[in-house]
Amino acid sequence: MTDNPEFMPTTPRTILFIAYPQVGLLDLTGAQTVFWAATKAMHERNLPGYERLTGTLSGGPVQTAEGLTVETQPLSGFAADAIDTLIVPGSPEIEQVVDESGELIQWIADHSRLARRIASVCSGTFLLAEAGLLEGKRAATHWAMCDRLGARFPSIEVDNDAIFVQQDSVWTSAGVSAGIDLALALVEADCGRDVAMQVARELVVFLKRSGGQAQFSELLKSQTRDAAVFDELHRWLADNLGRPNLGVEVLADRCHMSPRNFSRLYKQKTGRSPAKAVEIFRLEAARRLLEDSERNIDQIAQLCGFGDEERMRATFQRHLAISPRDYRKRFSR
């Protein structure tokens, strides 16, 4: 779904988190917090967000691996056709959990066919695999579990480097905090980039860590340090990067400020000069096009306002220590 989706549901989407004894606390609550923040952002737009529910086989309190207790509802109480997304967190003792959770795994296998999509966080991938949902698919999990996942389920193509992987309606993520990245991607797919970026800013995380678990994203730094005063400018800037003149005078005029006062306040709030911000926004736009589009390098340079490939290459080398062509080879979808 794009930032201007043709279809938006009129009722909240139901996100069901599966819990069990010794579930990882952050695996569970990290993604939940993303959907909570996304719901707030959607309500600000007078749109429905997410209904967030946590279920176990029998319901009632369940103790996480960290020792905290979470209250849950019985899975038998959920109508299968009412579930939009199933999310299965992991556990530090996941292989023991898999061996002792036959009934839960069967429930996941049965109900995943009716949900719009299903996702795992961290070692929760093992539960999806045991349920037969990853046969012949590529999948991610915690880096320390990759070899064990491949050995136990040899039909799975284990991606050792990915933050998260989407294969049709099945999503899997790497370790622990990568569940936040996964949840942000699901929010972006449902609600659009603006909502996902607003959530990322509120939680002070990256909207997208591109491959290799390298935090290449710089855009979020423009939205921290009390920089919300420039959010409207940033949205306009993201839509007008191809303009030949994005100097201080133009940006200051958009904010109804003098160039001198704008430059001073912008650096105070964002930590960088307006010129540097424009460069970073152009870099981020080029990254997305290199990852997601088939446009050639020169076209991307023009669309993002670099003017030519050489200027774009210099910017990539300066910030990411990689050329645009090499970046596309590594990170293109």
C-alpha positions as a LaTeX table, in Angstrom:
\begin{tabular}{lrrr}
\hline
Residue & $x$ (\AA) & $y$ (\AA) & $z$ (\AA) \\
\hline
Met1 & 0.00 & 0.00 & 0.00 \\
Thr2 & 1.30 & 3.44 & $-0.90$ \\
Asp3 & 1.14 & 6.75 & 0.89 \\
Asn4 & $-2.08$ & 7.43 & $-1.07$ \\
Pro5 & $-3.72$ & 4.01 & $-0.84$ \\
Glu6 & $-6.69$ & 3.31 & $-3.05$ \\
Phe7 & $-8.14$ & 1.09 & $-0.34$ \\
Met8 & $-8.16$ & 1.68 & 3.37 \\
Pro9 & $-10.18$ & $-0.56$ & 5.71 \\
Thr10 & $-13.00$ & 1.05 & 7.66 \\
Thr11 & $-12.36$ & $-1.08$ & 10.76 \\
Pro12 & $-9.12$ & $-1.78$ & 12.65 \\
Arg13 & $-6.91$ & $-4.60$ & 11.42 \\
Thr14 & $-6.55$ & $-7.37$ & 14.01 \\
Ile15 & $-2.94$ & $-8.28$ & 14.83 \\
Leu16 & $-2.72$ & $-11.47$ & 16.89 \\
Phe17 & 0.53 & $-12.14$ & 18.73 \\
Ile18 & 1.14 & $-15.77$ & 19.69 \\
Ala19 & 2.65 & $-16.26$ & 23.15 \\
Tyr20 & 3.83 & $-19.32$ & 25.04 \\
Pro21 & 5.95 & $-20.06$ & 28.14 \\
Gln22 & 9.49 & $-18.65$ & 27.78 \\
Val23 & 8.60 & $-16.36$ & 24.88 \\
Gly24 & 11.09 & $-13.53$ & 24.37 \\
Leu25 & 9.75 & $-10.33$ & 25.90 \\
Leu26 & 11.20 & $-7.88$ & 23.37 \\
Asp27 & 10.30 & $-10.21$ & 20.49 \\
Leu28 & 6.71 & $-9.78$ & 21.65 \\
Thr29 & 6.55 & $-6.19$ & 22.83 \\
Gly30 & 8.84 & $-4.51$ & 20.30 \\
Ala31 & 6.50 & $-5.21$ & 17.39 \\
Gln32 & 3.46 & $-4.53$ & 19.57 \\
Thr33 & 4.78 & $-1.06$ & 20.34 \\
Val34 & 5.18 & $-0.31$ & 16.63 \\
Phe35 & 1.53 & $-1.18$ & 15.95 \\
Trp36 & 0.43 & 0.83 & 19.00 \\
Ala37 & 2.28 & 3.90 & 17.71 \\
Ala38 & 0.93 & 3.32 & 14.20 \\
Thr39 & $-2.60$ & 3.21 & 15.59 \\
Lys40 & $-2.08$ & 6.60 & 17.23 \\
Ala41 & $-0.78$ & 8.01 & 13.94 \\
Met42 & $-3.75$ & 6.61 & 12.02 \\
His43 & $-6.22$ & 8.01 & 14.55 \\
Glu44 & $-4.66$ & 11.45 & 14.05 \\
Arg45 & $-5.68$ & 11.04 & 10.39 \\
Asn46 & $-9.19$ & 9.88 & 11.38 \\
Leu47 & $-8.42$ & 6.40 & 10.08 \\
Pro48 & $-8.63$ & 3.01 & 11.82 \\
Gly49 & $-5.40$ & 1.50 & 13.11 \\
Tyr50 & $-4.75$ & $-1.90$ & 14.63 \\
Glu51 & $-6.40$ & $-4.03$ & 17.28 \\
Arg52 & $-3.51$ & $-5.69$ & 19.09 \\
Leu53 & $-4.23$ & $-8.99$ & 20.86 \\
Thr54 & $-2.05$ & $-11.61$ & 22.54 \\
Gly55 & $-3.13$ & $-15.23$ & 22.69 \\
Thr56 & $-1.98$ & $-18.55$ & 24.12 \\
Leu57 & $-3.52$ & $-22.00$ & 23.83 \\
Ser58 & $-5.27$ & $-21.81$ & 27.20 \\
Gly59 & $-5.27$ & $-18.06$ & 27.87 \\
Gly60 & $-4.34$ & $-16.45$ & 31.17 \\
Pro61 & $-0.91$ & $-15.35$ & 32.40 \\
Val62 & 2.23 & $-16.61$ & 30.68 \\
Gln63 & 5.79 & $-16.02$ & 31.88 \\
Thr64 & 8.33 & $-14.67$ & 29.42 \\
Ala65 & 11.94 & $-15.82$ & 29.27 \\
Glu66 & 12.90 & $-12.66$ & 31.14 \\
Gly67 & 10.56 & $-13.48$ & 34.02 \\
Leu68 & 7.80 & $-10.95$ & 33.39 \\
Thr69 & 4.22 & $-12.19$ & 33.15 \\
Val70 & 1.94 & $-11.29$ & 30.24 \\
Glu71 & $-1.86$ & $-11.68$ & 30.32 \\
Thr72 & $-3.25$ & $-13.49$ & 27.28 \\
Gln73 & $-6.53$ & $-14.62$ & 25.74 \\
Pro74 & $-7.29$ & $-18.23$ & 24.71 \\
Leu75 & $-6.65$ & $-18.88$ & 21.03 \\
Ser76 & $-9.92$ & $-20.79$ & 20.81 \\
Gly77 & $-11.75$ & $-17.49$ & 21.26 \\
Phe78 & $-10.47$ & $-15.97$ & 18.03 \\
Ala79 & $-12.45$ & $-16.29$ & 14.82 \\
Ala80 & $-9.92$ & $-17.31$ & 12.20 \\
Asp81 & $-11.41$ & $-15.12$ & 9.48 \\
Ala82 & $-11.16$ & $-12.05$ & 11.72 \\
Ile83 & $-7.36$ & $-12.21$ & 12.01 \\
Asp84 & $-5.48$ & $-9.95$ & 9.61 \\
Thr85 & $-1.93$ & $-10.77$ & 10.73 \\
Leu86 & $-0.45$ & $-13.50$ & 12.91 \\
Ile87 & 2.88 & $-12.68$ & 14.55 \\
Val88 & 4.94 & $-15.42$ & 16.20 \\
Pro89 & 7.75 & $-14.22$ & 18.51 \\
Gly90 & 10.82 & $-16.28$ & 19.33 \\
Ser91 & 12.41 & $-17.62$ & 22.49 \\
Pro92 & 15.96 & $-18.18$ & 23.78 \\
Glu93 & 14.90 & $-21.82$ & 24.21 \\
Ile94 & 13.20 & $-22.11$ & 20.84 \\
Glu95 & 14.22 & $-25.67$ & 19.98 \\
Gln96 & 12.83 & $-26.93$ & 23.29 \\
Val97 & 9.70 & $-24.87$ & 22.68 \\
Val98 & 9.29 & $-26.44$ & 19.23 \\
Asp99 & 9.69 & $-29.95$ & 20.63 \\
Glu100 & 7.07 & $-29.33$ & 23.33 \\
Ser101 & 4.52 & $-27.29$ & 21.35 \\
Gly102 & 2.86 & $-29.67$ & 18.91 \\
Glu103 & $-0.65$ & $-28.40$ & 19.60 \\
Leu104 & 0.39 & $-24.75$ & 19.20 \\
Ile105 & 2.25 & $-25.50$ & 15.97 \\
Gln106 & $-0.80$ & $-27.25$ & 14.56 \\
Trp107 & $-2.93$ & $-24.22$ & 15.48 \\
Ile108 & $-0.47$ & $-21.96$ & 13.64 \\
Ala109 & $-0.52$ & $-24.23$ & 10.57 \\
Asp110 & $-4.33$ & $-24.33$ & 10.48 \\
His111 & $-4.96$ & $-20.63$ & 11.04 \\
Ser112 & $-2.15$ & $-19.22$ & 8.90 \\
Arg113 & $-4.10$ & $-20.21$ & 5.79 \\
Leu114 & $-6.94$ & $-17.89$ & 6.79 \\
Ala115 & $-4.94$ & $-14.86$ & 7.92 \\
Arg116 & $-3.88$ & $-12.28$ & 5.32 \\
Arg117 & $-0.26$ & $-12.69$ & 6.36 \\
Ile118 & 1.88 & $-14.31$ & 9.03 \\
Ala119 & 5.20 & $-13.15$ & 10.45 \\
Ser120 & 7.84 & $-14.37$ & 12.86 \\
Val121 & 10.24 & $-12.43$ & 15.03 \\
Cys122 & 13.74 & $-13.72$ & 15.71 \\
Ser123 & 13.75 & $-17.47$ & 16.41 \\
Gly124 & 9.98 & $-17.60$ & 15.97 \\
Thr125 & 11.00 & $-18.67$ & 12.45 \\
Phe126 & 11.48 & $-22.18$ & 13.90 \\
Leu127 & 7.78 & $-22.37$ & 14.79 \\
Leu128 & 6.74 & $-21.30$ & 11.28 \\
Ala129 & 9.14 & $-23.84$ & 9.83 \\
Glu130 & 7.80 & $-26.65$ & 12.01 \\
Ala131 & 4.28 & $-25.66$ & 10.92 \\
Gly132 & 5.34 & $-26.25$ & 7.29 \\
Leu133 & 5.03 & $-22.62$ & 6.24 \\
Leu134 & 8.59 & $-22.14$ & 5.01 \\
Glu135 & 9.06 & $-25.14$ & 2.70 \\
Gly136 & 11.26 & $-24.04$ & $-0.20$ \\
Lys137 & 11.22 & $-20.43$ & 0.98 \\
Arg138 & 13.93 & $-17.97$ & 1.96 \\
Ala139 & 13.83 & $-16.97$ & 5.63 \\
Ala140 & 15.65 & $-14.95$ & 8.28 \\
Thr141 & 16.26 & $-15.61$ & 11.95 \\
His142 & 18.68 & $-14.57$ & 14.71 \\
Trp143 & 22.23 & $-14.76$ & 13.38 \\
Ala144 & 23.25 & $-17.21$ & 16.10 \\
Met145 & 20.45 & $-19.59$ & 15.05 \\
Cys146 & 20.98 & $-19.59$ & 11.28 \\
Asp147 & 23.06 & $-22.77$ & 11.14 \\
Arg148 & 20.67 & $-24.62$ & 13.44 \\
Leu149 & 17.67 & $-23.51$ & 11.40 \\
Gly150 & 19.31 & $-24.73$ & 8.19 \\
Ala151 & 20.32 & $-28.04$ & 9.74 \\
Arg152 & 16.88 & $-28.73$ & 11.18 \\
Phe153 & 14.95 & $-27.57$ & 8.09 \\
Pro154 & 17.19 & $-28.16$ & 5.06 \\
Ser155 & 14.48 & $-27.14$ & 2.55 \\
Ile156 & 14.65 & $-23.55$ & 3.81 \\
Glu157 & 17.04 & $-21.07$ & 2.21 \\
Val158 & 18.39 & $-19.35$ & 5.32 \\
Asp159 & 19.41 & $-15.74$ & 4.71 \\
Asn160 & 22.21 & $-15.01$ & 7.18 \\
Asp161 & 22.36 & $-11.32$ & 6.33 \\
Ala162 & 18.79 & $-10.08$ & 6.08 \\
Ile163 & 17.01 & $-7.92$ & 8.65 \\
Phe164 & 13.73 & $-9.38$ & 7.43 \\
Val165 & 12.50 & $-11.42$ & 4.48 \\
Gln166 & 9.13 & $-11.41$ & 2.74 \\
Gln167 & 8.06 & $-14.46$ & 0.78 \\
Asp168 & 4.52 & $-13.96$ & $-0.48$ \\
Ser169 & 2.34 & $-13.62$ & 2.65 \\
Val170 & 5.02 & $-14.98$ & 5.02 \\
Trp171 & 7.48 & $-12.61$ & 6.69 \\
Thr172 & 10.44 & $-13.59$ & 8.88 \\
Ser173 & 12.91 & $-11.37$ & 10.72 \\
Ala174 & 16.36 & $-11.54$ & 12.26 \\
Gly175 & 17.16 & $-11.26$ & 15.95 \\
Val176 & 15.09 & $-9.48$ & 18.60 \\
Ser177 & 15.09 & $-5.77$ & 17.64 \\
Ala178 & 14.74 & $-6.72$ & 13.97 \\
Gly179 & 11.12 & $-7.43$ & 14.87 \\
Ile180 & 10.73 & $-3.65$ & 15.11 \\
Asp181 & 12.11 & $-3.29$ & 11.57 \\
Leu182 & 9.69 & $-5.98$ & 10.42 \\
Ala183 & 6.71 & $-4.32$ & 12.10 \\
Leu184 & 7.64 & $-0.96$ & 10.54 \\
Ala185 & 7.71 & $-2.62$ & 7.12 \\
Leu186 & 4.25 & $-4.09$ & 7.73 \\
Val187 & 2.97 & $-0.66$ & 8.83 \\
Glu188 & 4.47 & 0.95 & 5.74 \\
Ala189 & 2.77 & $-1.67$ & 3.53 \\
Asp190 & $-0.58$ & $-1.05$ & 5.24 \\
Cys191 & $-0.56$ & 2.66 & 6.02 \\
Gly192 & 2.06 & 4.27 & 3.81 \\
Arg193 & 5.51 & 5.70 & 4.27 \\
Asp194 & 4.44 & 8.86 & 6.09 \\
Val195 & 2.83 & 6.90 & 8.91 \\
Ala196 & 5.76 & 4.48 & 9.13 \\
Met197 & 8.22 & 7.38 & 9.30 \\
Gln198 & 6.17 & 9.07 & 12.01 \\
Val199 & 6.27 & 5.84 & 14.04 \\
Ala200 & 10.01 & 5.46 & 13.49 \\
Arg201 & 10.60 & 9.02 & 14.64 \\
Glu202 & 8.48 & 8.54 & 17.77 \\
Leu203 & 10.30 & 5.33 & 18.69 \\
Val204 & 13.69 & 6.79 & 17.66 \\
Val205 & 14.52 & 3.89 & 15.38 \\
Phe206 & 15.42 & 3.57 & 11.71 \\
Leu207 & 12.57 & 3.21 & 9.25 \\
Lys208 & 14.66 & 0.87 & 7.15 \\
Arg209 & 18.01 & $-0.74$ & 7.83 \\
Ser210 & 19.01 & $-1.91$ & 4.38 \\
Gly211 & 20.48 & $-5.39$ & 4.37 \\
Gly212 & 23.53 & $-6.65$ & 6.14 \\
Gln213 & 22.12 & $-5.32$ & 9.39 \\
Ala214 & 23.97 & $-2.09$ & 8.54 \\
Gln215 & 22.18 & 1.03 & 9.67 \\
Phe216 & 22.63 & 2.95 & 6.43 \\
Ser217 & 19.62 & 5.22 & 7.00 \\
Glu218 & 20.46 & 8.87 & 7.67 \\
Leu219 & 17.01 & 10.38 & 7.08 \\
Leu220 & 15.80 & 9.76 & 10.61 \\
Lys221 & 18.55 & 11.97 & 11.99 \\
Ser222 & 16.75 & 14.87 & 10.33 \\
Gln223 & 13.67 & 14.09 & 12.40 \\
Thr224 & 15.14 & 13.90 & 15.87 \\
Arg225 & 16.42 & 16.54 & 18.32 \\
Asp226 & 13.03 & 18.30 & 18.46 \\
Ala227 & 12.95 & 18.75 & 14.67 \\
Ala228 & 9.19 & 18.25 & 14.31 \\
Val229 & 8.85 & 21.97 & 13.55 \\
Phe230 & 10.32 & 21.15 & 10.13 \\
Asp231 & 8.20 & 18.06 & 9.37 \\
Glu232 & 6.10 & 19.89 & 6.77 \\
Leu233 & 9.24 & 21.20 & 5.10 \\
His234 & 10.72 & 17.69 & 5.06 \\
Arg235 & 7.59 & 16.28 & 3.42 \\
Trp236 & 7.71 & 19.01 & 0.77 \\
Leu237 & 11.41 & 18.45 & 0.27 \\
Ala238 & 10.92 & 14.70 & $-0.23$ \\
Asp239 & 8.42 & 15.49 & $-3.02$ \\
Asn240 & 10.61 & 18.11 & $-4.75$ \\
Leu241 & 14.13 & 16.71 & $-4.74$ \\
Gly242 & 14.44 & 16.98 & $-8.52$ \\
Arg243 & 14.15 & 20.78 & $-8.44$ \\
Pro244 & 17.40 & 22.42 & $-9.57$ \\
Asn245 & 17.37 & 25.07 & $-6.84$ \\
Leu246 & 16.88 & 23.90 & $-3.26$ \\
Gly247 & 19.09 & 26.51 & $-1.65$ \\
Val248 & 18.66 & 28.17 & 1.71 \\
Glu249 & 16.54 & 30.98 & 0.26 \\
Val250 & 13.99 & 28.57 & $-1.19$ \\
Leu251 & 13.76 & 26.49 & 1.99 \\
Ala252 & 13.56 & 29.54 & 4.22 \\
Asp253 & 10.74 & 30.95 & 2.08 \\
Arg254 & 8.81 & 27.68 & 2.52 \\
Cys255 & 9.05 & 28.22 & 6.28 \\
His256 & 8.26 & 31.95 & 6.09 \\
Met257 & 11.59 & 32.81 & 7.68 \\
Ser258 & 14.61 & 34.85 & 6.75 \\
Pro259 & 17.50 & 32.78 & 5.33 \\
Arg260 & 19.74 & 33.69 & 8.25 \\
Asn261 & 17.21 & 32.81 & 10.94 \\
Phe262 & 16.16 & 29.64 & 9.09 \\
Ser263 & 19.75 & 28.39 & 8.79 \\
Arg264 & 20.41 & 29.01 & 12.46 \\
Leu265 & 17.20 & 27.37 & 13.70 \\
Tyr266 & 17.40 & 24.45 & 11.30 \\
Lys267 & 20.89 & 23.48 & 12.43 \\
Gln268 & 19.89 & 23.95 & 16.07 \\
Lys269 & 16.89 & 21.60 & 15.68 \\
Thr270 & 18.27 & 18.97 & 13.31 \\
Gly271 & 22.01 & 19.05 & 13.95 \\
Arg272 & 22.93 & 19.72 & 10.33 \\
Ser273 & 22.92 & 22.56 & 7.84 \\
Pro274 & 20.09 & 22.94 & 5.28 \\
Ala275 & 22.48 & 22.09 & 2.45 \\
Lys276 & 23.57 & 18.91 & 4.18 \\
Ala277 & 19.93 & 17.98 & 4.81 \\
Val278 & 19.10 & 18.34 & 1.11 \\
Glu279 & 22.03 & 16.09 & 0.28 \\
Ile280 & 20.86 & 13.46 & 2.79 \\
Phe281 & 17.28 & 13.54 & 1.50 \\
Arg282 & 18.57 & 13.05 & $-2.04$ \\
Leu283 & 20.73 & 10.18 & $-0.88$ \\
Glu284 & 17.79 & 8.46 & 0.82 \\
Ala285 & 15.57 & 8.87 & $-2.24$ \\
Ala286 & 18.29 & 7.44 & $-4.48$ \\
Arg287 & 18.74 & 4.49 & $-2.14$ \\
Arg288 & 15.04 & 3.62 & $-2.33$ \\
Leu289 & 15.03 & 3.84 & $-6.14$ \\
Leu290 & 18.16 & 1.70 & $-6.41$ \\
Glu291 & 16.56 & $-0.90$ & $-4.14$ \\
Asp292 & 13.02 & $-0.89$ & $-5.55$ \\
Ser293 & 13.02 & 0.36 & $-9.15$ \\
Glu294 & 14.51 & $-0.64$ & $-12.50$ \\
Arg295 & 15.45 & 2.90 & $-13.51$ \\
Asn296 & 19.03 & 3.32 & $-14.68$ \\
Ile297 & 21.63 & 5.13 & $-12.60$ \\
Asp298 & 21.56 & 8.34 & $-14.61$ \\
Gln299 & 17.76 & 8.56 & $-14.43$ \\
Ile300 & 17.90 & 8.13 & $-10.66$ \\
Ala301 & 20.55 & 10.83 & $-10.38$ \\
Gln302 & 18.31 & 13.22 & $-12.33$ \\
Leu303 & 15.14 & 12.36 & $-10.41$ \\
Cys304 & 16.84 & 12.86 & $-7.05$ \\
Gly305 & 18.42 & 16.17 & $-7.99$ \\
Phe306 & 22.07 & 15.15 & $-8.21$ \\
Gly307 & 22.25 & 16.27 & $-11.83$ \\
Asp308 & 24.52 & 13.46 & $-12.98$ \\
Glu309 & 25.83 & 10.06 & $-11.94$ \\
Glu310 & 29.23 & 11.37 & $-10.84$ \\
Arg311 & 27.77 & 13.73 & $-8.23$ \\
Met312 & 25.56 & 10.95 & $-6.94$ \\
Arg313 & 28.51 & 8.55 & $-6.80$ \\
Ala314 & 30.54 & 11.05 & $-4.77$ \\
Thr315 & 27.66 & 11.45 & $-2.29$ \\
Phe316 & 27.29 & 7.68 & $-1.90$ \\
Gln317 & 31.01 & 7.25 & $-1.34$ \\
Arg318 & 31.10 & 10.07 & 1.20 \\
His319 & 28.20 & 8.78 & 3.29 \\
Leu320 & 28.06 & 5.03 & 2.68 \\
Ala321 & 31.53 & 4.17 & 1.34 \\
Ile322 & 29.93 & 2.36 & $-1.61$ \\
Ser323 & 29.09 & 3.34 & $-5.19$ \\
Pro324 & 25.47 & 3.47 & $-6.42$ \\
Arg325 & 26.10 & 0.56 & $-8.78$ \\
Asp326 & 27.58 & $-1.61$ & $-6.03$ \\
Tyr327 & 24.80 & $-0.56$ & $-3.68$ \\
Arg328 & 22.19 & $-1.76$ & $-6.20$ \\
Lys329 & 24.00 & $-5.06$ & $-6.72$ \\
Arg330 & 23.95 & $-5.73$ & $-3.00$ \\
Phe331 & 20.57 & $-4.38$ & $-1.93$ \\
Ser332 & 18.25 & $-4.45$ & $-4.94$ \\
Arg333 & 15.08 & $-6.47$ & $-4.39$ \\
\hline
\end{tabular}
